[in-house]
Short mmCIF file of C-alpha atoms in Angstrom, two decimals:
data_model
loop_
_atom_site.label_atom_id
_atom_site.label_comp_id
_atom_site.label_asym_id
_atom_site.label_seq_id
_atom_site.Cartn_x
_atom_site.Cartn_y
_atom_site.Cartn_z
CA UNK A 1 0.17 -0.09 -0.24
CA UNK A 2 1.50 3.68 -0.80
CA UNK A 3 0.34 7.28 0.42
CA UNK A 4 -1.77 9.01 -1.98
CA UNK A 5 -2.22 12.51 0.14
CA UNK A 6 -2.40 14.76 -2.55
CA UNK A 7 -3.68 15.46 -5.72
CA UNK A 8 -6.77 17.21 -4.71
CA UNK A 9 -5.47 20.54 -4.20
CA UNK A 10 -7.32 20.72 -0.95
CA UNK A 11 -10.31 20.89 -3.15
CA UNK A 12 -13.41 18.66 -1.38
CA UNK A 13 -15.56 16.61 -4.18
CA UNK A 14 -18.48 19.11 -5.78
CA UNK A 15 -21.23 18.38 -7.96
CA UNK A 16 -20.74 17.88 -11.38
CA UNK A 17 -17.24 16.86 -11.09
CA UNK A 18 -17.42 13.30 -11.70
CA UNK A 19 -20.14 14.23 -14.76
CA UNK A 20 -17.44 16.66 -16.05
CA UNK A 21 -14.35 14.09 -15.61
CA UNK A 22 -16.23 11.87 -17.34
CA UNK A 23 -17.90 13.59 -20.53
CA UNK A 24 -15.04 15.77 -20.97
CA UNK A 25 -12.68 12.72 -21.98
CA UNK A 26 -15.35 11.12 -23.91
CA UNK A 27 -15.78 14.13 -25.75
CA UNK A 28 -12.34 14.17 -26.60
CA UNK A 29 -10.67 16.38 -23.95
CA UNK A 30 -7.28 15.77 -21.95
CA UNK A 31 -7.24 15.89 -17.76
CA UNK A 32 -3.37 15.76 -17.50
CA UNK A 33 -1.59 18.72 -17.20
CA UNK A 34 1.71 18.59 -18.66
CA UNK A 35 0.84 20.00 -21.65
CA UNK A 36 0.17 23.54 -21.19
CA UNK A 37 -2.21 23.96 -24.77
CA UNK A 38 -4.14 20.45 -23.69
CA UNK A 39 -4.44 22.35 -19.88
CA UNK A 40 -5.90 25.58 -21.40
CA UNK A 41 -8.54 23.44 -23.47
CA UNK A 42 -9.68 21.63 -20.25
CA UNK A 43 -9.56 24.54 -18.50
CA UNK A 44 -11.86 26.78 -20.96
CA UNK A 45 -14.46 23.37 -21.46
CA UNK A 46 -14.74 22.51 -17.59
CA UNK A 47 -14.96 26.04 -16.77
CA UNK A 48 -12.50 25.79 -13.32
CA UNK A 49 -9.34 26.87 -13.05
CA UNK A 50 -6.35 24.63 -13.11
CA UNK A 51 -6.25 23.48 -9.74
CA UNK A 52 -9.70 22.56 -10.14
CA UNK A 53 -8.31 21.09 -13.16
CA UNK A 54 -6.04 18.67 -10.65
CA UNK A 55 -8.89 18.09 -8.25
CA UNK A 56 -11.09 16.86 -11.22
CA UNK A 57 -8.96 14.33 -11.90
CA UNK A 58 -8.21 13.09 -8.40
CA UNK A 59 -11.78 12.63 -7.42
CA UNK A 60 -12.68 10.82 -10.91
CA UNK A 61 -9.86 8.57 -10.72
CA UNK A 62 -9.83 7.66 -6.71
CA UNK A 63 -13.94 7.17 -7.24
CA UNK A 64 -12.61 4.44 -10.12
CA UNK A 65 -14.11 6.56 -12.64
CA UNK A 66 -10.84 6.79 -14.70
CA UNK A 67 -8.16 4.69 -15.47
CA UNK A 68 -5.20 6.03 -16.87
CA UNK A 69 -1.70 4.29 -19.19
CA UNK A 70 1.79 5.70 -19.52
CA UNK A 71 2.83 5.99 -22.86
CA UNK A 72 6.67 7.07 -23.34
CA UNK A 73 6.99 10.29 -20.98
CA UNK A 74 3.03 11.29 -21.17
CA UNK A 75 0.05 10.05 -18.81
CA UNK A 76 -3.51 9.23 -20.85
CA UNK A 77 -6.62 9.20 -18.85
CA UNK A 78 -9.57 7.12 -19.73
CA UNK A 79 -13.09 6.84 -18.79
CA UNK A 80 -13.87 3.15 -16.91
CA UNK A 81 -16.67 1.06 -17.16
CA UNK A 82 -18.09 2.42 -13.83
CA UNK A 83 -17.25 5.79 -14.84
CA UNK A 84 -19.94 5.59 -17.76
CA UNK A 85 -22.28 3.23 -16.19
CA UNK A 86 -23.25 6.58 -13.69
CA UNK A 87 -22.45 9.11 -15.48
CA UNK A 88 -21.99 8.96 -19.18
CA UNK A 89 -24.31 11.93 -20.49
CA UNK A 90 -26.20 10.11 -23.20
CA UNK A 91 -26.12 6.39 -21.51
CA UNK A 92 -25.12 6.75 -17.55
CA UNK A 93 -27.91 5.39 -15.14
CA UNK A 94 -27.93 8.66 -12.62
CA UNK A 95 -25.15 11.25 -14.76
CA UNK A 96 -26.36 13.91 -12.09
CA UNK A 97 -26.73 12.24 -9.09
CA UNK A 98 -30.24 12.38 -7.91
CA UNK A 99 -30.99 8.87 -6.55
CA UNK A 100 -29.03 8.76 -3.39
CA UNK A 101 -27.65 5.77 -4.00
CA UNK A 102 -25.46 6.74 -6.65
CA UNK A 103 -23.91 8.93 -3.68
CA UNK A 104 -23.85 5.41 -1.53
CA UNK A 105 -21.93 3.72 -4.55
CA UNK A 106 -19.54 6.69 -5.23
CA UNK A 107 -18.99 6.66 -1.36
CA UNK A 108 -18.63 2.78 -1.62
CA UNK A 109 -16.06 2.78 -5.15
CA UNK A 110 -13.51 5.88 -3.58
CA UNK A 111 -13.25 3.63 -0.01
CA UNK A 112 -12.81 -0.01 -2.24
CA UNK A 113 -9.21 0.17 -2.35
CA UNK A 114 -6.53 -1.59 -0.70
CA UNK A 115 -3.72 -0.21 -2.86
CA UNK A 116 -3.66 3.26 -1.81
CA UNK A 117 -4.32 4.66 1.35
CA UNK A 118 -6.52 8.43 1.99
CA UNK A 119 -7.63 9.69 5.08
CA UNK A 120 -11.03 9.03 4.21
CA UNK A 121 -9.52 5.03 3.32
CA UNK A 122 -8.37 5.56 6.48
CA UNK A 123 -11.22 6.47 8.40
CA UNK A 124 -13.65 4.38 7.00
CA UNK A 125 -11.75 1.03 6.94
CA UNK A 126 -9.62 1.69 9.85
CA UNK A 127 -10.47 4.26 12.22
CA UNK A 128 -12.74 2.84 15.35
CA UNK A 129 -13.69 6.85 16.61
CA UNK A 130 -17.40 7.85 16.78
CA UNK A 131 -17.44 10.71 18.60
CA UNK A 132 -13.36 12.29 18.00
CA UNK A 133 -11.41 15.40 17.24
CA UNK A 134 -9.54 16.28 14.73
CA UNK A 135 -6.02 16.14 16.31
CA UNK A 136 -6.71 12.81 17.36
CA UNK A 137 -7.78 11.33 13.90
CA UNK A 138 -4.18 12.91 12.77
CA UNK A 139 -2.24 11.13 15.76
CA UNK A 140 -3.63 8.13 14.92
CA UNK A 141 -3.79 8.57 11.30
CA UNK A 142 0.44 9.73 11.28
CA UNK A 143 1.10 6.40 13.92
CA UNK A 144 -0.55 3.97 11.36
CA UNK A 145 0.46 5.29 8.57
CA UNK A 146 4.34 4.29 9.46
CA UNK A 147 2.97 0.60 9.60
CA UNK A 148 0.40 0.90 6.65
CA UNK A 149 2.85 2.47 3.87
CA UNK A 150 6.64 1.28 5.24
CA UNK A 151 8.03 2.36 1.87
CA UNK A 152 6.68 5.93 1.54
CA UNK A 153 8.78 8.20 3.08
CA UNK A 154 6.71 11.40 2.24
CA UNK A 155 4.34 10.82 4.66
CA UNK A 156 4.47 13.79 6.64
CA UNK A 157 2.33 15.43 9.57
CA UNK A 158 1.09 18.70 7.30
CA UNK A 159 0.79 16.36 4.14
CA UNK A 160 -1.93 14.37 6.49
CA UNK A 161 -3.61 17.23 8.12
CA UNK A 162 -4.32 18.90 4.25
CA UNK A 163 -5.93 15.33 3.05
CA UNK A 164 -8.00 15.22 6.64
CA UNK A 165 -9.32 18.62 5.93
CA UNK A 166 -9.88 17.80 2.38
CA UNK A 167 -11.73 14.37 3.73
CA UNK A 168 -13.86 16.62 6.43
CA UNK A 169 -14.96 18.99 3.58
CA UNK A 170 -16.05 16.39 1.55
CA UNK A 171 -18.16 14.79 4.18
CA UNK A 172 -18.84 16.57 6.98
CA UNK A 173 -22.59 18.29 7.51
CA UNK A 174 -21.02 21.35 8.69
CA UNK A 175 -19.64 21.93 4.99
CA UNK A 176 -23.19 21.72 3.40
CA UNK A 177 -24.10 24.99 1.32
CA UNK A 178 -25.83 27.89 3.80
CA UNK A 179 -28.61 29.67 2.80
CA UNK A 180 -27.30 31.87 -0.75
CA UNK A 181 -24.78 29.33 -1.54
CA UNK A 182 -24.64 28.43 -5.15
CA UNK A 183 -25.33 24.45 -5.04
CA UNK A 184 -22.37 23.46 -7.39
CA UNK A 185 -20.02 24.49 -4.61
CA UNK A 186 -21.50 21.30 -1.91
CA UNK A 187 -20.07 17.89 -1.84
CA UNK A 188 -22.45 15.31 -2.64
CA UNK A 189 -21.20 12.81 -0.48
CA UNK A 190 -22.18 15.60 2.83
CA UNK A 191 -25.91 14.08 1.64
CA UNK A 192 -24.94 10.48 3.23
CA UNK A 193 -24.87 12.25 7.12
CA UNK A 194 -21.48 9.91 7.98
CA UNK A 195 -20.05 12.81 9.74
CA UNK A 196 -21.43 15.61 11.42
CA UNK A 197 -19.63 18.59 13.37
CA UNK A 198 -20.39 18.48 16.63
CA UNK A 199 -18.50 21.76 17.85
CA UNK A 200 -14.67 23.13 16.79
CA UNK A 201 -12.73 20.33 15.37
CA UNK A 202 -14.69 17.62 16.96
CA UNK A 203 -17.14 15.29 14.57
CA UNK A 204 -19.67 12.90 15.23
CA UNK A 205 -19.52 9.70 13.35
CA UNK A 206 -22.11 7.18 14.59
CA UNK A 207 -22.54 3.31 13.88
CA UNK A 208 -26.45 3.15 13.11
CA UNK A 209 -28.94 0.95 10.61
CA UNK A 210 -28.35 3.19 8.19
CA UNK A 211 -31.78 3.43 6.74
CA UNK A 212 -31.54 5.60 3.84
CA UNK A 213 -28.50 2.59 2.28
CA UNK A 214 -30.38 1.04 -0.55
CA UNK A 215 -30.17 -2.36 -0.26
CA UNK A 216 -29.28 -3.12 -3.52
CA UNK A 217 -26.35 -0.94 -2.96
CA UNK A 218 -25.70 -3.38 0.11
CA UNK A 219 -25.88 -6.14 -1.80
CA UNK A 220 -23.23 -4.92 -4.31
CA UNK A 221 -21.10 -4.31 -1.43
CA UNK A 222 -21.24 -7.24 0.05
CA UNK A 223 -21.06 -9.21 -3.15
CA UNK A 224 -17.51 -7.55 -3.77
CA UNK A 225 -16.62 -7.85 -0.54
CA UNK A 226 -17.35 -11.45 -0.26
CA UNK A 227 -15.42 -11.72 -4.04
CA UNK A 228 -12.55 -10.50 -2.35
CA UNK A 229 -12.45 -13.06 0.54
CA UNK A 230 -13.51 -15.63 -1.98
CA UNK A 231 -10.08 -15.34 -3.88
CA UNK A 232 -8.14 -16.22 -0.60
CA UNK A 233 -10.84 -19.05 0.68
CA UNK A 234 -12.00 -20.38 -2.92
CA UNK A 235 -15.72 -20.36 -0.50
CA UNK A 236 -18.56 -17.97 -0.77
CA UNK A 237 -18.96 -17.70 2.76
CA UNK A 238 -17.76 -14.86 5.13
CA UNK A 239 -17.96 -14.45 8.94
CA UNK A 240 -20.34 -11.75 9.97
CA UNK A 241 -17.64 -10.54 12.27
CA UNK A 242 -15.60 -10.14 8.89
CA UNK A 243 -18.84 -8.22 7.49
CA UNK A 244 -18.77 -5.97 10.22
CA UNK A 245 -15.04 -4.99 11.02
CA UNK A 246 -13.03 -5.90 8.01
CA UNK A 247 -11.54 -3.29 5.82
CA UNK A 248 -13.36 -3.10 2.68
CA UNK A 249 -16.12 -4.86 4.32
CA UNK A 250 -19.49 -3.47 3.96
CA UNK A 251 -20.01 -2.42 7.46
CA UNK A 252 -17.34 -0.36 7.93
CA UNK A 253 -17.21 1.91 4.67
CA UNK A 254 -20.78 2.55 5.54
CA UNK A 255 -20.15 2.64 9.53
CA UNK A 256 -22.96 0.10 9.97
CA UNK A 257 -23.84 -0.87 13.93
CA UNK A 258 -24.04 -4.41 14.41
CA UNK A 259 -27.94 -4.87 14.54
CA UNK A 260 -27.65 -2.71 11.56
CA UNK A 261 -25.65 -5.02 9.26
CA UNK A 262 -27.72 -7.78 10.92
CA UNK A 263 -31.06 -5.71 9.85
CA UNK A 264 -29.77 -5.34 6.39
CA UNK A 265 -28.58 -8.82 5.84
CA UNK A 266 -32.18 -10.30 6.60
CA UNK A 267 -33.61 -7.41 3.72
CA UNK A 268 -30.76 -8.57 1.19
CA UNK A 269 -31.85 -12.30 2.16
CA UNK A 270 -34.99 -11.43 1.53
CA UNK A 271 -34.53 -9.33 -1.75
CA UNK A 272 -32.10 -12.12 -3.06
CA UNK A 273 -35.05 -15.16 -2.45
CA UNK A 274 -32.47 -16.81 0.14
CA UNK A 275 -29.53 -16.89 -2.72
CA UNK A 276 -27.40 -14.62 0.51
CA UNK A 277 -28.36 -16.62 3.59
CA UNK A 278 -26.99 -16.23 7.16
CA UNK A 279 -27.05 -18.27 10.24
CA UNK A 280 -27.40 -16.13 14.02
CA UNK A 281 -26.85 -19.40 16.08
CA UNK A 282 -25.54 -19.34 19.25
CA UNK A 283 -21.58 -19.36 18.83
CA UNK A 284 -21.87 -19.26 14.70
CA UNK A 285 -23.03 -16.18 12.53
CA UNK A 286 -21.86 -16.91 9.34
CA UNK A 287 -22.74 -15.51 5.75
CA UNK A 288 -23.28 -17.70 2.42
CA UNK A 289 -23.77 -17.31 -0.81
CA UNK A 290 -25.00 -18.84 -3.34
CA UNK A 291 -21.98 -19.35 -6.18
CA UNK A 292 -24.64 -18.56 -9.05
CA UNK A 293 -25.42 -15.08 -7.48
CA UNK A 294 -22.06 -14.23 -6.21
CA UNK A 295 -21.35 -12.03 -9.51
CA UNK A 296 -24.30 -10.81 -10.54
CA UNK A 297 -23.78 -7.35 -8.79
CA UNK A 298 -24.23 -5.67 -12.17
CA UNK A 299 -28.08 -7.29 -12.72
CA UNK A 300 -27.96 -6.06 -8.85
CA UNK A 301 -27.45 -2.28 -9.98
CA UNK A 302 -29.13 -2.40 -12.82
CA UNK A 303 -32.38 -3.35 -10.60
CA UNK A 304 -31.65 -0.39 -8.53
CA UNK A 305 -31.95 1.47 -11.26
CA UNK A 306 -34.84 -0.03 -12.90
CA UNK A 307 -36.85 0.66 -9.52
CA UNK A 308 -35.45 4.62 -9.06
CA UNK A 309 -36.46 5.36 -12.74
CA UNK A 310 -39.82 4.24 -12.14
CA UNK A 311 -40.28 6.85 -8.85
#
């Protein structure tokens, strides 16, 4: 794992940026900033400054909506399957993030990554605090990054602090636009209410049932996690505790309580007609996924958007 604490230029994610990144690339635009003419074209077409071009690319790439290929000394960016699935202006399921499930999905994509460590991935996958001070989060992350990214000597407290500030500015309810502010300056991630300000430099991120998390998005995350686990164990079963506490698990990424995870698993069992099932008996809580259902995460997403479009 390597640290990825820069690239956003301290800009939190904003509404419209992911749409702009995907469709700018699809229309033949470029997002790298090494060539001045391409940079100026991106500034004009995206309607933002140079640093914001960098930030747009950062957030879209971090969410897995873009991927890069190096060609000699240049890096070219391309739209991924996930990027087109949601944000393509012609075929995308929800290019303007009108459905809350799409924002939950973007959040999952941002955090389901074990290759590059960012402050939000650290918080949602490793940090255990529910009520915390920013300085305490900084201290914990600084200590843990020494173990998590041992080969990366570029990490320092100043860089970590800026990344944490950007993370909190993207997720915290305190950054919802005030009356009169323009909607595009809000981060869509604040809609999830995963983090709330609770006094100066104090924050609350409680564990609960996340009643507004659509069951299809939960199942998508569950299947992705079990797929990852099954590569190691060769079986499509996972311990309840792993689903609740392990890095990259739905319990971690969605900040579910133990009761909340149980409720989501009950709903998933009903939704899947038993193809996802779980036992909760004395001393054993285990979740099983039918092997024929294990790779149906895209079908589940399609079902969500079919239902959402009919509302």
